[in-house]
Every structure is written in structure tokens, then in C-alpha cells.
Tab-separated table of C-alpha atoms and ligand atoms in Angstrom:
chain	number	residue	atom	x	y	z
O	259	UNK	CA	-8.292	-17.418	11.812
O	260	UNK	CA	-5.024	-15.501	12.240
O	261	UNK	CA	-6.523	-12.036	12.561
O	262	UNK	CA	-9.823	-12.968	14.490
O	263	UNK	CA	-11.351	-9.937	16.560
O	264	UNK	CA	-9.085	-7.490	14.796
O	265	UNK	CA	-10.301	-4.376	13.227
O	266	UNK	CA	-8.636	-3.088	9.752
O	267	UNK	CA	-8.990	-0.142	7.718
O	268	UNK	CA	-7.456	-0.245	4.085
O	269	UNK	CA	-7.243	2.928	2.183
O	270	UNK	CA	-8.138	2.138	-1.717
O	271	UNK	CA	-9.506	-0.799	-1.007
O	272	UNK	CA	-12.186	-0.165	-3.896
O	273	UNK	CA	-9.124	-1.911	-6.453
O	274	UNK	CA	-5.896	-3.582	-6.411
O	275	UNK	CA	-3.750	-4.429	-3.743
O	276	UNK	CA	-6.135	-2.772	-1.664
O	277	UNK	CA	-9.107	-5.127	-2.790
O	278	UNK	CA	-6.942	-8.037	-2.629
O	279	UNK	CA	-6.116	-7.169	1.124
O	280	UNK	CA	-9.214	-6.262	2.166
O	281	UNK	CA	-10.596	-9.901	1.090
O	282	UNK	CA	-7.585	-11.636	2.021
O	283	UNK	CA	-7.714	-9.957	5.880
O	284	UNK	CA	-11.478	-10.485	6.211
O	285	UNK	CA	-10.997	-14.081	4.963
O	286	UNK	CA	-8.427	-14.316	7.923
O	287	UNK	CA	-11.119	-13.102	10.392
O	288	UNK	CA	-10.999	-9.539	10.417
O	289	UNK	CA	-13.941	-6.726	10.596
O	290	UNK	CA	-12.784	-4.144	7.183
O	291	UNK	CA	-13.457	-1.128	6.563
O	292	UNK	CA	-13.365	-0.922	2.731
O	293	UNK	CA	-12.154	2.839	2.372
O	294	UNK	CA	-11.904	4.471	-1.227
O	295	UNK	CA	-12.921	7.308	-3.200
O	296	UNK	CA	-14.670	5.509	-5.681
O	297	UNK	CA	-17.991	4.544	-4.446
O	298	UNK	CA	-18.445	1.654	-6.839
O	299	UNK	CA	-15.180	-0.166	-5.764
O	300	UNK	CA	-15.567	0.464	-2.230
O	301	UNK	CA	-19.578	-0.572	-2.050
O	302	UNK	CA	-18.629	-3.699	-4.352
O	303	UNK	CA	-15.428	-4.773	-1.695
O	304	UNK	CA	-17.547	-4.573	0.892
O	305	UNK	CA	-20.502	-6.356	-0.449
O	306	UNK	CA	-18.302	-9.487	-1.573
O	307	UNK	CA	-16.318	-9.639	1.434
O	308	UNK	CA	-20.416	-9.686	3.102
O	309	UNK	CA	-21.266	-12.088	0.792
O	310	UNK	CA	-18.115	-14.849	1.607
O	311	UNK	CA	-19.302	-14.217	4.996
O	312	UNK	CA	-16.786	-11.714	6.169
O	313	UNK	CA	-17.550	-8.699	7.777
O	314	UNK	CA	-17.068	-5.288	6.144
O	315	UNK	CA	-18.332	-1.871	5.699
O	316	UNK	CA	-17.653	0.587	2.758
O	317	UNK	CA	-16.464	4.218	3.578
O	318	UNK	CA	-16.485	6.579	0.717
O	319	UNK	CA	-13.127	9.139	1.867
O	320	UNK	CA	-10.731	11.259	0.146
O	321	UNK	CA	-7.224	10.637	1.880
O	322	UNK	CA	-5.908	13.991	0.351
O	323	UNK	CA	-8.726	15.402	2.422
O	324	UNK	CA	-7.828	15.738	6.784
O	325	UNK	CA	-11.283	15.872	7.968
O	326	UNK	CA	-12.069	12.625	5.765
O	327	UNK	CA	-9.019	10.994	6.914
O	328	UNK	CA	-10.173	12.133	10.956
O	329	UNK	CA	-13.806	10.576	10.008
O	330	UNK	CA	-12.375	7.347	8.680
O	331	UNK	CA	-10.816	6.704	11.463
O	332	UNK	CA	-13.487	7.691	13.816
O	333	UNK	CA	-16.216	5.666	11.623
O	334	UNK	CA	-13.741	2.162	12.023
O	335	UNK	CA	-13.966	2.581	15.737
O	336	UNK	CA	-17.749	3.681	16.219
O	337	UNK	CA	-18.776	0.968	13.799
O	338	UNK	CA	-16.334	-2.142	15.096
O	339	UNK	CA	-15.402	-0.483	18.799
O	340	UNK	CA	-11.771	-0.573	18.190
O	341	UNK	CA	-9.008	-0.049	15.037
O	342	UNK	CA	-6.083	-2.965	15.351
O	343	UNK	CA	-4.692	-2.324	11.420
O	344	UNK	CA	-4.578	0.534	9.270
O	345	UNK	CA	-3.009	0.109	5.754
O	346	UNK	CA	-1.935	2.725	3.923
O	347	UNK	CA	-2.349	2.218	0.390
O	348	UNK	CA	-4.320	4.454	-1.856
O	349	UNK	CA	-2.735	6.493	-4.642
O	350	UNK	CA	-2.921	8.473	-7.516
O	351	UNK	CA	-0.204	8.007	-9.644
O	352	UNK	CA	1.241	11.398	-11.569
O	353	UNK	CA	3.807	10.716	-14.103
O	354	UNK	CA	6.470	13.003	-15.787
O	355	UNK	CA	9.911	13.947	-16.013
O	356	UNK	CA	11.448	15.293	-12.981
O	357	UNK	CA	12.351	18.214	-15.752
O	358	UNK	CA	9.137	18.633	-16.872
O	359	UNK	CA	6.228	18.288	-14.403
O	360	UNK	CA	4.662	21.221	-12.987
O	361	UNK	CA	4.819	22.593	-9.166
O	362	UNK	CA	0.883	21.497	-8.844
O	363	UNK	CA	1.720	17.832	-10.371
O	364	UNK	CA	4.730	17.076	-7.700
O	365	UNK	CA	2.329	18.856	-4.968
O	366	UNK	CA	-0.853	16.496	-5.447
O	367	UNK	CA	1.227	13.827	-5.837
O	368	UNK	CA	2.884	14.526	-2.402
O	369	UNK	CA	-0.461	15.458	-0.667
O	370	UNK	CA	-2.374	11.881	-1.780
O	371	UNK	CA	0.750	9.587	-1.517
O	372	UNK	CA	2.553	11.019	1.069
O	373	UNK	CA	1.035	13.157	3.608
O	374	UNK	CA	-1.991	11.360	3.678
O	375	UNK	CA	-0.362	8.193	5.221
O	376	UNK	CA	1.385	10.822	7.428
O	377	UNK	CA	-2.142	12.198	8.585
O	378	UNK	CA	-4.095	8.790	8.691
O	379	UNK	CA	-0.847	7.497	10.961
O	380	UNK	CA	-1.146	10.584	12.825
O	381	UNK	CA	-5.091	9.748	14.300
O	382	UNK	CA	-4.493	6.223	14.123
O	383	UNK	CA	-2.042	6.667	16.499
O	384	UNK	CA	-4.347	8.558	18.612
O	385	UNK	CA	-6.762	5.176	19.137
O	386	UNK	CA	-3.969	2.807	19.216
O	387	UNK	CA	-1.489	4.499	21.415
O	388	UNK	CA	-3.716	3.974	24.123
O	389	UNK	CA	-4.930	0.784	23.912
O	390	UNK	CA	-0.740	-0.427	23.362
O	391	UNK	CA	-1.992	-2.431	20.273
O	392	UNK	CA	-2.159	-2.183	16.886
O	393	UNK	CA	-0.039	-2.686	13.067
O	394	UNK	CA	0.039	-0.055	10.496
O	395	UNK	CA	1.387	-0.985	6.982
O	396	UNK	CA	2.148	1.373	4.650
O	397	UNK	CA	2.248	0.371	0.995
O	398	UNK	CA	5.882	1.267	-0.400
O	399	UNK	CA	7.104	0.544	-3.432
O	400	UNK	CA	10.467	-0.520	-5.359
O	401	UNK	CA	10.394	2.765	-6.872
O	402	UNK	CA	11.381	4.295	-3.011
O	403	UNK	CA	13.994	2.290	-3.076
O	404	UNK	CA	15.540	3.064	-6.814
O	405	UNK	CA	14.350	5.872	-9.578
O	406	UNK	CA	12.470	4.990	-12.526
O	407	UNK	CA	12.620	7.013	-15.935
O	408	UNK	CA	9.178	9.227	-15.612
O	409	UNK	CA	7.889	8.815	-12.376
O	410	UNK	CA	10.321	11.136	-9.904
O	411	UNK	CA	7.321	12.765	-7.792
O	412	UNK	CA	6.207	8.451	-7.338
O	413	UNK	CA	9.893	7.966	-6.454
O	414	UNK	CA	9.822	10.836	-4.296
O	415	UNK	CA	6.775	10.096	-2.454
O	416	UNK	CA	7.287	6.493	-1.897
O	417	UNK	CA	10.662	6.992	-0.885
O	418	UNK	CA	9.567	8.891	1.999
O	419	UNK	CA	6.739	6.442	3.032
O	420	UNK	CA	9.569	3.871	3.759
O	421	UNK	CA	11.355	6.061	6.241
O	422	UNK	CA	8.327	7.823	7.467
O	423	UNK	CA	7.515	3.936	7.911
O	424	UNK	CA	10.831	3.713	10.423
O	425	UNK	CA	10.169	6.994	11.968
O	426	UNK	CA	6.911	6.027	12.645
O	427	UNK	CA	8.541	2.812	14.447
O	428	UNK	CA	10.853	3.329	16.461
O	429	UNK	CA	8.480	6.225	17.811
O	430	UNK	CA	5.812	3.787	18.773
O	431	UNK	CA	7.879	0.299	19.241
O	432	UNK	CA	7.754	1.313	23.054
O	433	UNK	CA	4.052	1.986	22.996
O	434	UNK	CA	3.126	-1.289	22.008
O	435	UNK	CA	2.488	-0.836	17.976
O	436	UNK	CA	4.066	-1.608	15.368
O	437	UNK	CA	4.792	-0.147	11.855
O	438	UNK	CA	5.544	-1.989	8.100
O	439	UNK	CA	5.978	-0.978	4.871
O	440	UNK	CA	5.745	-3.667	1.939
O	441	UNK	CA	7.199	-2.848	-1.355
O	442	UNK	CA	5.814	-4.376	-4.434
O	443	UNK	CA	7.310	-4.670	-7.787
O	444	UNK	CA	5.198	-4.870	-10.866
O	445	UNK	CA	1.659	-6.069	-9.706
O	446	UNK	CA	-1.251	-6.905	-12.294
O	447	UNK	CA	-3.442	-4.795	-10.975
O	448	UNK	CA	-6.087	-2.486	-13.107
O	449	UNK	CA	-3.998	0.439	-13.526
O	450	UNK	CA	-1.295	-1.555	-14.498
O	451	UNK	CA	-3.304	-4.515	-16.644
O	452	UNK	CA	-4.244	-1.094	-18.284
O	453	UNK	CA	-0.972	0.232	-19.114
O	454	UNK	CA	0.232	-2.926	-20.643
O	455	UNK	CA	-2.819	-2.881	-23.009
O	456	UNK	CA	-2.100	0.363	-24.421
O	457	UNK	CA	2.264	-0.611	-24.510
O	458	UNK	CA	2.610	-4.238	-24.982
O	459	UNK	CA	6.297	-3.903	-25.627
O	460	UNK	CA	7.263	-1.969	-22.253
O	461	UNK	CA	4.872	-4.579	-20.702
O	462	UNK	CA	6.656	-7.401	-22.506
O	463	UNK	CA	10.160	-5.357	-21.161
O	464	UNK	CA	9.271	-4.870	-18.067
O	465	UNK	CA	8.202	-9.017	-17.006
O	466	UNK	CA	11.945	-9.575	-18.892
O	467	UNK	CA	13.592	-7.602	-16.049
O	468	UNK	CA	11.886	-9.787	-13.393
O	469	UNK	CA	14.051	-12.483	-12.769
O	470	UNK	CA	11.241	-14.669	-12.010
O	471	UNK	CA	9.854	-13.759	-15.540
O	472	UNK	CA	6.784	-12.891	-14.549
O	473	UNK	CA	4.312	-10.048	-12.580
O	474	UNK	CA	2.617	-10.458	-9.159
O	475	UNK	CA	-0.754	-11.033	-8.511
O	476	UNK	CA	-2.632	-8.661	-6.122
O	477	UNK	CA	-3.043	-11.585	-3.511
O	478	UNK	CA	0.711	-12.035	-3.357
O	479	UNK	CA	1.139	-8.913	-1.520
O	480	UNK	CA	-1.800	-8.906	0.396
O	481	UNK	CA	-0.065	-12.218	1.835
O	482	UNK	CA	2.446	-10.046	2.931
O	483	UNK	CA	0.178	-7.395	4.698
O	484	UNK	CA	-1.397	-10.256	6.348
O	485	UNK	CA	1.650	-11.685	7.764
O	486	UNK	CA	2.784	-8.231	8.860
O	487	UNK	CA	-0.873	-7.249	10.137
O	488	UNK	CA	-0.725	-10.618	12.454
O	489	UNK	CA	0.865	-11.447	15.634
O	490	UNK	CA	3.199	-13.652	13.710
O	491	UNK	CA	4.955	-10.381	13.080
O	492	UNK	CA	4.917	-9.798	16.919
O	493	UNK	CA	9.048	-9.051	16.543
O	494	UNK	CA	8.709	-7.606	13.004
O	495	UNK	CA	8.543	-3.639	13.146
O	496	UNK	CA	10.069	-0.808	10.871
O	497	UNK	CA	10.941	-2.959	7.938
O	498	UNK	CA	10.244	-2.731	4.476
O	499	UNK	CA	9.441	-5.992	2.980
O	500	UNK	CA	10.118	-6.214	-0.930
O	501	UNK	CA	8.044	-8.451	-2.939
O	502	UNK	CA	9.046	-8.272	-6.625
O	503	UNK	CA	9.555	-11.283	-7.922
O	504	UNK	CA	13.617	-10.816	-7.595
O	505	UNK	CA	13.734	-7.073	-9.116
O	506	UNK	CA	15.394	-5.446	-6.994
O	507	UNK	CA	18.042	-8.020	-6.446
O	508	UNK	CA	19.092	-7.490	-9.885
O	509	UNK	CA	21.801	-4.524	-10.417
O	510	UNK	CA	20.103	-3.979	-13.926
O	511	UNK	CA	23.011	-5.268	-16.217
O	512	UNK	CA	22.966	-7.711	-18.628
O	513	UNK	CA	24.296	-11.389	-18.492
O	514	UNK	CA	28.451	-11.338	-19.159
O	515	UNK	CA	27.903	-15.253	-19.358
O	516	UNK	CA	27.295	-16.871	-23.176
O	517	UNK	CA	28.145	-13.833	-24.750
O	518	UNK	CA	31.882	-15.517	-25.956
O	519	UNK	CA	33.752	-13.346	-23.689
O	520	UNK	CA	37.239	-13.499	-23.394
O	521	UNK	CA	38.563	-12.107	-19.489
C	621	NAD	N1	0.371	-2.204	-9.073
C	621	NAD	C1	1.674	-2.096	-8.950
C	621	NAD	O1	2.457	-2.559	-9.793
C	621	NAD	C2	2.247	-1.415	-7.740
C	621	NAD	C3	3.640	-1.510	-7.542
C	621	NAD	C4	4.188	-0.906	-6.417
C	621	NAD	C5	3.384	-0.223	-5.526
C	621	NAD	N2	2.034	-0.132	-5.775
C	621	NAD	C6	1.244	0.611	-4.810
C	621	NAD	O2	0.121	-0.144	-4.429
C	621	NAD	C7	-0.920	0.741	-4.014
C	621	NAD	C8	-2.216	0.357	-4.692
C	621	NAD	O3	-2.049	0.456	-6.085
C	621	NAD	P1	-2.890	-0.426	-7.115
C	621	NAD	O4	-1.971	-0.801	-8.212
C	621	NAD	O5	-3.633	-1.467	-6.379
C	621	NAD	O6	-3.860	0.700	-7.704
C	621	NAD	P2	-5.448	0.723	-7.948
C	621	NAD	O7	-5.687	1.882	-8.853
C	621	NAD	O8	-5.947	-0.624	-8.381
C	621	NAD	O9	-6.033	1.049	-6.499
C	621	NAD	C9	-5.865	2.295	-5.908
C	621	NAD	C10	-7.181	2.733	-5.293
C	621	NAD	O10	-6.952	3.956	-4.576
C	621	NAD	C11	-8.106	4.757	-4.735
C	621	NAD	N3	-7.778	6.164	-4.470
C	621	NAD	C12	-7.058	7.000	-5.260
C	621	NAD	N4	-6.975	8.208	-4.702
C	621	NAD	C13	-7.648	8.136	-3.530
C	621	NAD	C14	-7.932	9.078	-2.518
C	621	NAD	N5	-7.489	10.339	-2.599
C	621	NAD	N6	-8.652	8.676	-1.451
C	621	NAD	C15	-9.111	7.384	-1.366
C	621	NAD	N7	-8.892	6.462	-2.308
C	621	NAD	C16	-8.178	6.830	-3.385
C	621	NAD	C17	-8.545	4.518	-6.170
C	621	NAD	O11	-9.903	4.880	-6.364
C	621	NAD	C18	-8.278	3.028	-6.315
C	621	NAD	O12	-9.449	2.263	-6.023
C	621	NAD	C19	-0.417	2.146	-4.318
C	621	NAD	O13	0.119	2.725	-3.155
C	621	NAD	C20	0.674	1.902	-5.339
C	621	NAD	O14	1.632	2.922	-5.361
C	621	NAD	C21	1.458	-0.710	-6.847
């Protein structure tokens, strides 16, 4: 059990890479606290993760909202004593042309995927400072790392989780804690499985620009946050680990081999 005795709190953990975590870390040992603002996800997270044996405990919280994130946090440690991990990872996902989308659009988008992992880090910090322990992993993305046609508040926002991810860091290496961001590429989960449904040819474009030809499955980054989460990361802080399946190793233009060239 690599995360036995450990305490973890996953924002949107009611879907996704969230669900997958919160399974994966409880599987590895770990008390949860299923966090989301849908009640049905969060209550059904928890009660599987019960149900494999694991503990958990759903927590119905807005992230957008400071006095939900300040009860999350105090409702991990009054229910398990103690918070060890805190993921970052809920969103709401705006999309529109930098051009185009409105002042209140780029705002909320901001406020749920950006300042809230500045505010939950913020009274994390404030439990974990003191007891010199803990691991807080932020969910990035590849879009903070390069723009994407459509989605400049997304590329915005998780552009400034990855260095608010280094800030966060180097601030707190001293102190004992340490701080991750992982950055997935294209990830079946429902908001994506979604998409593809109602654009099969972007979806079919999109798996063609993976140079491993294919999406990720949820689990495959909640491997990640596990590693990060666990001591096996003792050394590991401030990084942004990119799983993508080879994306963003690719500069984006097309093969010059087999095309008949003549250099
Ligand atoms: N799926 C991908 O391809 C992909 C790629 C890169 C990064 N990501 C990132 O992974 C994270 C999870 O995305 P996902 O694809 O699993 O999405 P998802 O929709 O499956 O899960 C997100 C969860 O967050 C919850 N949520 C939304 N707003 C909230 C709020 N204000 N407070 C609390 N909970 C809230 C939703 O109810 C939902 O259950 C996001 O940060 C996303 O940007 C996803």
C-alpha cells in the first residue's frame, strides 16, 4: 500500500480524472475525500470506493466558492485527523475565441480553474505547513503549455496553474511539502467521450495527432498523481509531468519522409 495512512482530497472527483484518482489513491491505501459539485458523482465515488473496501467520504463543494473551499478543507481534517494530498482538478471548461468571448466567460473561467487551486493551496497550506508534510497536485494541461484554436481563457488558466504550481514550490520545498502539476493530453473522459459523439471527424483528427495513435484512459493519469502523491516522489517537486501519449513532443508538421522529396 504505497499511500497507507495518508489523507487526500480530490476536487471533481464526482467524474474523470478525478474519479479515476480518487479510486486509484484509495486502492493504494488512502482515506478520500470525494469533493464535487455534483452530488450524484461525488455520493456514487465515494460509495464504490466504500464498497472495494476503501475508505471515502463525499463532500458536495463549489471550488469557485472560498468559504466552500475553507470547509473542504476543514471537513478532510475533522473527518480523517489530518490532510497529506490535495489535488486540484475540477473544472468547467468555457470555450470561444480569444476575439469573441465575453469579459464574464474569461472571468468564470479564471475564478473555477484558476483561483480556486490558488485558494484551496492557500488553506491547505495552512494544515500542512505545520505538520512539514504533505503533496499537492494540480491538474495542468497541454493546453498551458501550447494554445489551441477556441479555448484561450483554458489556455490561459491552465497556463498559470503550471507556474502557480512552481511558485507554490519553491515557496514550500523548505517547509517540508511538495507541489506537482500533471498535464494530460486528450483523455476519454465524459466530457470528452461526449464531444467526440457529437464531432467524430475532429475526434478521428485529434487521436491522428497523437503519435501513439490513440487517447488516454482516466487511470493513466491518475497513475501519475499517485506516483507524485507518494513518497516515491520524495525528490520530485515543482514539475509538470506531461502525459499525452507523445503530443507534445510533436512540433505539429507533417512527415517530409515518403512524400518523393527531392533536398
Ligand atoms: N479530459 C481531458 O482530455 C483533459 C485533458 C487535459 C486536462 N484535463 C483536466 O482534467 C481535469 C478533469 O477533467 P475531466 O476531463 O476529468 O472532466 P470531468 O467533467 O469528467 O470532471 C470534472 C468534474 O469537476 C466537477 N466540477 C466542475 N466545476 C466544479 C466546481 N466549481 N466545484 C467542484 N466541482 C466542480 C464536475 O462536476 C465534474 O464532476 C480538469 O482540470 C481538466 O482541465 C482534462
Amino acid at each position: 500500500m504505497r499511500l497507507k495512512d495518508k489523507v487526500a482530497l480530490i476536487s471533481g472527483s464526482g467524474s474523470g480524472i478525478g474519479e479515476a484518482t480518487a479510486k486509484r489513491l484509495a486502492a493504494e491505501g488512502a482515506a478520500v475525500v470525494v469533493v464535487d459539485l455534483n452530488e450524484e458523482g461525488a455520493t456514487r465515488v465515494a460509495g464504490e470506493i466504500r464498497s472495494a473496501g476503501g475508505t471515502a467520504e463525499a463532500l458536495v463543494a463549489n471550488v469557485g466558492n472560498p468559504p466552500e473551499v475553507e470547509h473542504m478543507i476543514k471537513f478532510a481534517t475533522d473527518k480523517f485527523g489530518q490532510l497529506d494530498i490535495l489535488h486540484n482538478n475540477a473544472i468547467r471548461l468555457y470555450t470561444g475565441r480569444v476575439g469573441e468571448m465575453t469579459l464574464e466567460h474569461f472571468r468564470k473561467a479564471v475564478e473555477i480553474g484558476l483561483t480556486a487551486y490558488w485558494y484551496a493551496t492557500r488553506c491547505a497550506l495552512g494544515v500542512m505547513v505545520p505538520r512539514r508534510k504533505g503533496a499537492i497536485i494540480n491538474t495542468g494541461s497541454v493546453s498551458g503549455l501550447a494554445g489551441d484554436y477556441g479555448l484561450g481563457a483554458y489556455n490561459a488558466i491552465k497556463a498559470g496553474v503550471i507556474n502557480l504550481t512552481r511558485a507554490t514550490a519553491i515557496e514550500s520545498a523548505r517547509k517540508g511539502l511538495r507541489c506537482h502539476a500533471v498535464c494530460p493530453g486528450i483523455i476519454l473522459t465524459p466530457p470528452i467521450l461526449k464531444s467526440r459523439r457529437a464531432l467524430p471527424e475532429m475526434a478521428q483528427r485529434s487521436e491522428q495527432a497523437v503519435p501513439m495513435g490513440r487517447c488516454g484512459e482516466p487511470i493513466e493519469i491518475a497513475n501519475v498523481v499517485l506516483f507524485l502523491a507518494s513518497d516515491e516522489a520524495s525528490y520530485v517537486t515543482g514539475t509538470c509531468i506531461v502525459a499525452d501519449g507523445g503530443l507534445m513532443a510533436h512540433t505539429g508538421m507533417p512527415s517530409i519522409t515518403g512524400g518523393g522529396a527531392d533536398w
